[in-house]
Short mmCIF file of C-alpha atoms and ligand atoms in Angstrom, two decimals:
data_model
loop_
_atom_site.label_atom_id
_atom_site.label_comp_id
_atom_site.label_asym_id
_atom_site.label_seq_id
_atom_site.Cartn_x
_atom_site.Cartn_y
_atom_site.Cartn_z
CA MET A 105 116.94 -20.63 87.72
CA THR A 106 115.22 -23.93 86.91
CA ALA A 107 114.57 -26.70 89.44
CA ARG A 108 118.02 -28.21 88.62
CA GLY A 109 119.75 -24.90 89.29
CA ARG A 110 120.46 -24.09 85.64
CA PRO A 111 119.48 -20.79 84.06
CA PRO A 112 116.38 -21.14 81.85
CA LEU A 113 117.00 -21.48 78.11
CA PRO A 114 116.89 -18.10 76.37
CA GLN A 115 113.97 -17.09 74.14
CA GLY A 116 113.27 -14.52 71.42
CA GLU A 117 115.92 -11.97 70.46
CA VAL A 118 118.07 -12.96 73.46
CA LYS A 119 118.21 -16.50 72.07
CA ALA A 120 119.05 -15.29 68.54
CA ARG A 121 121.96 -13.19 69.83
CA ALA A 122 123.19 -16.02 72.06
CA VAL A 123 123.05 -18.57 69.21
CA ARG A 124 124.90 -16.28 66.78
CA GLY A 125 127.57 -15.55 69.41
CA LEU A 126 127.88 -19.25 70.29
CA PHE A 127 128.52 -20.28 66.67
CA ASP A 128 130.97 -17.40 66.16
CA THR A 129 132.85 -18.77 69.20
CA VAL A 130 132.88 -22.46 68.22
CA SER A 131 133.40 -21.90 64.48
CA PRO A 132 137.19 -22.52 64.40
CA ARG A 133 136.78 -26.14 65.59
CA TYR A 134 133.12 -26.76 64.74
CA ASP A 135 133.83 -29.37 62.06
CA LEU A 136 136.35 -31.26 64.20
CA VAL A 137 134.00 -31.47 67.21
CA ASN A 138 131.13 -32.61 64.95
CA ARG A 139 133.18 -35.46 63.49
CA VAL A 140 134.46 -36.58 66.91
CA MET A 141 131.19 -36.39 68.83
CA THR A 142 129.17 -38.20 66.15
CA PHE A 143 131.99 -40.70 65.35
CA GLY A 144 131.84 -39.35 61.78
CA MET A 145 128.16 -40.32 61.39
CA ASP A 146 127.19 -36.70 60.59
CA VAL A 147 128.83 -37.12 57.17
CA GLY A 148 126.47 -39.99 56.28
CA TRP A 149 123.45 -38.12 57.65
CA ARG A 150 124.16 -35.14 55.37
CA ARG A 151 124.59 -37.51 52.39
CA ARG A 152 121.23 -39.09 53.14
CA ALA A 153 119.62 -35.66 53.55
CA VAL A 154 120.75 -34.60 50.07
CA ARG A 155 119.69 -37.97 48.58
CA GLU A 156 116.17 -37.38 49.92
CA LEU A 157 115.82 -34.17 47.88
CA ARG A 158 115.24 -36.12 44.64
CA LEU A 159 115.35 -33.01 42.45
CA PRO A 160 116.62 -32.85 38.85
CA GLY A 161 120.30 -32.03 38.24
CA GLY A 162 121.03 -28.30 38.23
CA ALA A 163 118.16 -27.53 40.64
CA LEU A 164 118.70 -24.44 42.81
CA VAL A 165 118.84 -25.42 46.48
CA ALA A 166 119.02 -23.00 49.42
CA ASP A 167 121.03 -24.42 52.30
CA LEU A 168 119.55 -22.76 55.37
CA ALA A 169 121.88 -22.24 58.35
CA CYS A 170 124.73 -23.50 56.16
CA GLY A 171 127.42 -23.01 58.84
CA THR A 172 130.78 -24.12 57.48
CA GLY A 173 129.25 -25.38 54.25
CA ASP A 174 129.19 -29.19 54.59
CA LEU A 175 125.71 -29.48 53.05
CA CYS A 176 126.58 -26.98 50.29
CA ARG A 177 129.50 -29.20 49.28
CA GLU A 178 127.34 -32.32 49.35
CA LEU A 179 124.67 -30.56 47.26
CA GLN A 180 127.25 -29.58 44.65
CA ARG A 181 128.66 -33.12 44.60
CA ASN A 182 125.16 -34.26 43.68
CA GLY A 183 124.87 -31.84 40.77
CA TYR A 184 122.76 -29.15 42.47
CA ARG A 185 123.36 -25.39 42.48
CA ALA A 186 123.72 -24.52 46.17
CA VAL A 187 123.44 -21.16 47.92
CA GLY A 188 124.15 -21.02 51.66
CA PHE A 189 122.52 -18.69 54.21
CA ASP A 190 123.70 -18.21 57.79
CA PHE A 191 123.80 -15.32 60.26
CA SER A 192 127.11 -16.26 61.94
CA LEU A 193 129.99 -14.49 60.22
CA GLY A 194 132.43 -16.74 62.11
CA MET A 195 130.88 -19.88 60.56
CA LEU A 196 130.72 -18.32 57.07
CA GLU A 197 134.35 -17.20 57.24
CA ARG A 198 135.42 -20.78 57.92
CA ALA A 199 133.21 -22.34 55.26
CA ARG A 200 134.98 -24.71 52.91
CA THR A 201 132.80 -24.45 49.82
CA ASP A 202 132.79 -22.47 46.61
CA ALA A 203 128.98 -22.12 46.72
CA PRO A 204 127.80 -18.51 47.12
CA LEU A 205 127.18 -17.72 50.79
CA VAL A 206 124.91 -15.02 52.17
CA GLN A 207 124.95 -13.64 55.71
CA ALA A 208 121.26 -13.56 56.55
CA ASP A 209 118.65 -14.54 59.11
CA ILE A 210 116.89 -17.64 57.75
CA LEU A 211 113.63 -16.37 59.26
CA ARG A 212 113.85 -13.43 56.79
CA LEU A 213 115.47 -14.81 53.64
CA PRO A 214 116.59 -12.18 51.14
CA VAL A 215 114.93 -14.00 48.20
CA ARG A 216 111.73 -13.54 46.20
CA ASP A 217 108.77 -15.93 46.64
CA GLY A 218 109.19 -19.31 44.94
CA THR A 219 112.84 -18.65 43.97
CA ALA A 220 114.36 -21.99 44.96
CA ASP A 221 113.65 -25.55 43.75
CA GLY A 222 114.54 -26.92 47.15
CA ALA A 223 116.03 -26.32 50.58
CA THR A 224 118.18 -28.20 53.03
CA CYS A 225 118.79 -27.25 56.65
CA GLY A 226 121.20 -29.07 58.93
CA PHE A 227 120.97 -29.03 62.74
CA ALA A 228 119.28 -25.65 63.06
CA LEU A 229 115.68 -26.43 64.07
CA ARG A 230 116.49 -26.09 67.76
CA ASN A 231 118.54 -22.97 67.16
CA VAL A 232 115.91 -20.72 65.60
CA VAL A 233 113.69 -18.48 67.68
CA ASP A 234 110.46 -19.65 66.06
CA LEU A 235 110.03 -22.93 64.16
CA THR A 236 106.64 -21.98 62.70
CA SER A 237 108.26 -18.91 61.14
CA LEU A 238 111.14 -20.99 59.77
CA PHE A 239 108.79 -23.45 58.06
CA ALA A 240 106.62 -20.60 56.72
CA GLU A 241 109.63 -18.70 55.41
CA THR A 242 110.99 -21.85 53.76
CA ALA A 243 107.60 -22.46 52.13
CA ARG A 244 107.59 -18.89 50.82
CA ALA A 245 111.02 -19.29 49.23
CA ILE A 246 110.31 -22.65 47.52
CA ARG A 247 108.35 -23.12 44.27
CA PRO A 248 105.34 -25.45 44.20
CA GLY A 249 106.63 -29.00 43.75
CA GLY A 250 109.97 -28.05 45.33
CA ARG A 251 111.47 -30.25 48.02
CA VAL A 252 112.79 -29.61 51.53
CA VAL A 253 114.88 -31.70 53.89
CA PHE A 254 115.57 -30.69 57.50
CA LEU A 255 118.24 -32.71 59.32
CA GLU A 256 118.24 -32.57 63.11
CA ALA A 257 119.43 -34.47 66.16
CA SER A 258 116.84 -36.64 67.88
CA GLU A 259 116.27 -38.91 70.87
CA PRO A 260 116.00 -42.65 70.15
CA GLU A 261 112.62 -44.23 70.80
CA HIS A 262 113.97 -47.37 72.50
CA PRO A 263 114.05 -46.65 76.28
CA VAL A 264 117.48 -48.26 76.87
CA MET A 265 119.03 -46.44 73.93
CA ARG A 266 117.40 -43.24 75.13
CA VAL A 267 119.07 -43.48 78.55
CA GLY A 268 122.48 -44.16 76.98
CA HIS A 269 121.98 -41.34 74.52
CA ARG A 270 121.08 -38.88 77.30
CA VAL A 271 124.20 -39.78 79.28
CA TYR A 272 126.37 -39.41 76.17
CA PHE A 273 124.76 -36.16 75.02
CA ASN A 274 124.53 -34.45 78.41
CA ARG A 275 127.77 -35.69 80.03
CA VAL A 276 130.23 -36.80 77.36
CA VAL A 277 129.55 -34.19 74.64
CA PRO A 278 130.34 -31.25 77.01
CA LEU A 279 133.63 -32.99 77.91
CA ILE A 280 134.57 -33.49 74.25
CA GLY A 281 133.48 -29.94 73.42
CA GLY A 282 135.40 -28.59 76.41
CA ALA A 283 138.58 -30.42 75.48
CA LEU A 284 138.50 -29.44 71.80
CA SER A 285 136.55 -26.18 71.76
CA ASP A 286 134.28 -24.43 74.29
CA ARG A 287 132.75 -26.24 77.25
CA GLU A 288 129.93 -23.74 77.82
CA ALA A 289 128.78 -23.95 74.21
CA TYR A 290 128.80 -27.76 74.20
CA THR A 291 126.85 -27.80 77.47
CA TYR A 292 124.20 -25.54 75.95
CA LEU A 293 123.87 -27.48 72.68
CA PRO A 294 122.61 -30.75 74.27
CA ARG A 295 120.28 -28.69 76.51
CA SER A 296 118.86 -26.98 73.43
CA MET A 297 117.18 -30.30 72.46
CA ALA A 298 114.46 -29.13 74.87
CA TYR A 299 113.36 -26.56 72.26
CA LEU A 300 112.32 -29.34 69.84
CA PRO A 301 108.62 -30.25 69.80
CA PRO A 302 107.70 -33.97 69.79
CA ARG A 303 108.23 -35.71 66.43
CA GLU A 304 104.52 -35.93 65.49
CA GLU A 305 104.15 -32.21 66.14
CA LEU A 306 107.18 -31.40 63.97
CA VAL A 307 105.65 -33.30 61.05
CA ALA A 308 102.26 -31.64 61.61
CA MET A 309 103.90 -28.20 61.68
CA LEU A 310 105.70 -28.83 58.39
CA ARG A 311 102.50 -30.11 56.77
CA GLY A 312 100.63 -27.05 58.02
CA ALA A 313 103.29 -24.74 56.56
CA GLY A 314 102.61 -25.97 53.01
CA PHE A 315 104.32 -29.35 52.70
CA PRO A 316 101.29 -31.69 52.78
CA ASP A 317 103.26 -34.93 52.32
CA ALA A 318 105.79 -34.15 55.08
CA ARG A 319 107.18 -37.20 56.84
CA ARG A 320 109.93 -38.06 59.30
CA VAL A 321 112.79 -40.48 58.69
CA ALA A 322 114.74 -41.77 61.73
CA LEU A 323 118.49 -42.24 61.20
CA SER A 324 121.04 -44.36 63.10
CA GLY A 325 118.53 -45.87 65.53
CA GLY A 326 116.79 -42.52 66.05
CA ILE A 327 119.72 -40.35 67.20
CA ALA A 328 119.18 -38.18 64.13
CA GLN A 329 116.13 -37.45 62.00
CA LEU A 330 115.10 -36.01 58.66
CA LEU A 331 111.92 -34.09 57.99
CA VAL A 332 111.19 -34.36 54.29
CA GLY A 333 108.43 -32.68 52.29
CA THR A 334 107.21 -31.46 48.91
CA ARG A 335 105.88 -27.91 48.54
CA GLY A 336 102.20 -28.00 47.77
CA GLY A 337 100.91 -25.42 45.40
CA PRO A 338 100.45 -23.38 43.43
C1 SAM B 1258 124.63 -26.59 64.36
S1 SAM B 1258 125.06 -25.43 63.14
C2 SAM B 1258 124.75 -26.32 61.65
C3 SAM B 1258 125.61 -25.91 60.49
C4 SAM B 1258 125.46 -26.75 59.24
N1 SAM B 1258 124.12 -26.70 58.72
C5 SAM B 1258 125.85 -28.19 59.46
O1 SAM B 1258 125.13 -29.09 59.01
O2 SAM B 1258 126.90 -28.44 60.08
C6 SAM B 1258 123.68 -24.35 63.21
C7 SAM B 1258 123.86 -23.11 62.33
O3 SAM B 1258 122.61 -22.42 62.33
C8 SAM B 1258 122.90 -21.04 62.22
N2 SAM B 1258 121.68 -20.31 62.58
C9 SAM B 1258 120.91 -20.51 63.67
N3 SAM B 1258 119.84 -19.68 63.65
C10 SAM B 1258 119.93 -18.97 62.50
C11 SAM B 1258 119.14 -17.95 61.91
N4 SAM B 1258 118.01 -17.52 62.47
N5 SAM B 1258 119.54 -17.43 60.73
C12 SAM B 1258 120.68 -17.86 60.13
N6 SAM B 1258 121.48 -18.81 60.64
C13 SAM B 1258 121.11 -19.37 61.82
C14 SAM B 1258 124.09 -20.87 63.14
O4 SAM B 1258 124.79 -19.68 62.90
C15 SAM B 1258 124.91 -22.13 62.81
O5 SAM B 1258 125.84 -21.89 61.79
#
């Protein structure tokens, strides 16, 4: 138990199994809870994420941790060829996209080196067991000059906003999740923010993985963020 009487957050394989099970459980109402708890802002964040790719039409983009396929649909709307990867069968079964979907661990993508022109990844940084491995595996799968965009939740920088955000995320989100889906899962998800390294470290990690121009873009006053980068090469 931690000082506040909560069990410590899981690590390693235990975490991977817990995350897969959690998303299998929440999959039937995942989209609904997302829309309600973000007041629909998640739709705009995904649009912005895809806009930041800036790849030519027809480019092949791997959507990592695609879940129910929202980013795949947005990619296709923007003229890209999307392929989704996720390890939760529950999420994949509920996906609303005609993009090809692959059940796979995004830390071990079933693709050859340099296959994709780009990658997107929505709200999965705090769910993987090892961020360094995720960035390295993404770099392996992307051709030199390819582009990546990671979308993730974030804490606002402004101290007042940060307090309000913490109350909303830690107290209100579990209530919304409990009413519409699964209380335990939506108590864990805000707690899982603790897995995220500080923003400067995230950017440094992505640069170190082979995206030398990586930068961070804060969205909606800092409650969400994009990490954007171009694959160095060859
Ligand atoms: C919060 S959901 C995000 C889904 C979608 N990207 C979106 O924007 O709504 C996180 C997803 O990451 C997936 N995931 C987490 N770790 C993964 C891993 N190592 N391999 C594949 N999928 C993973 C989960 O199954 C879940 O579908």
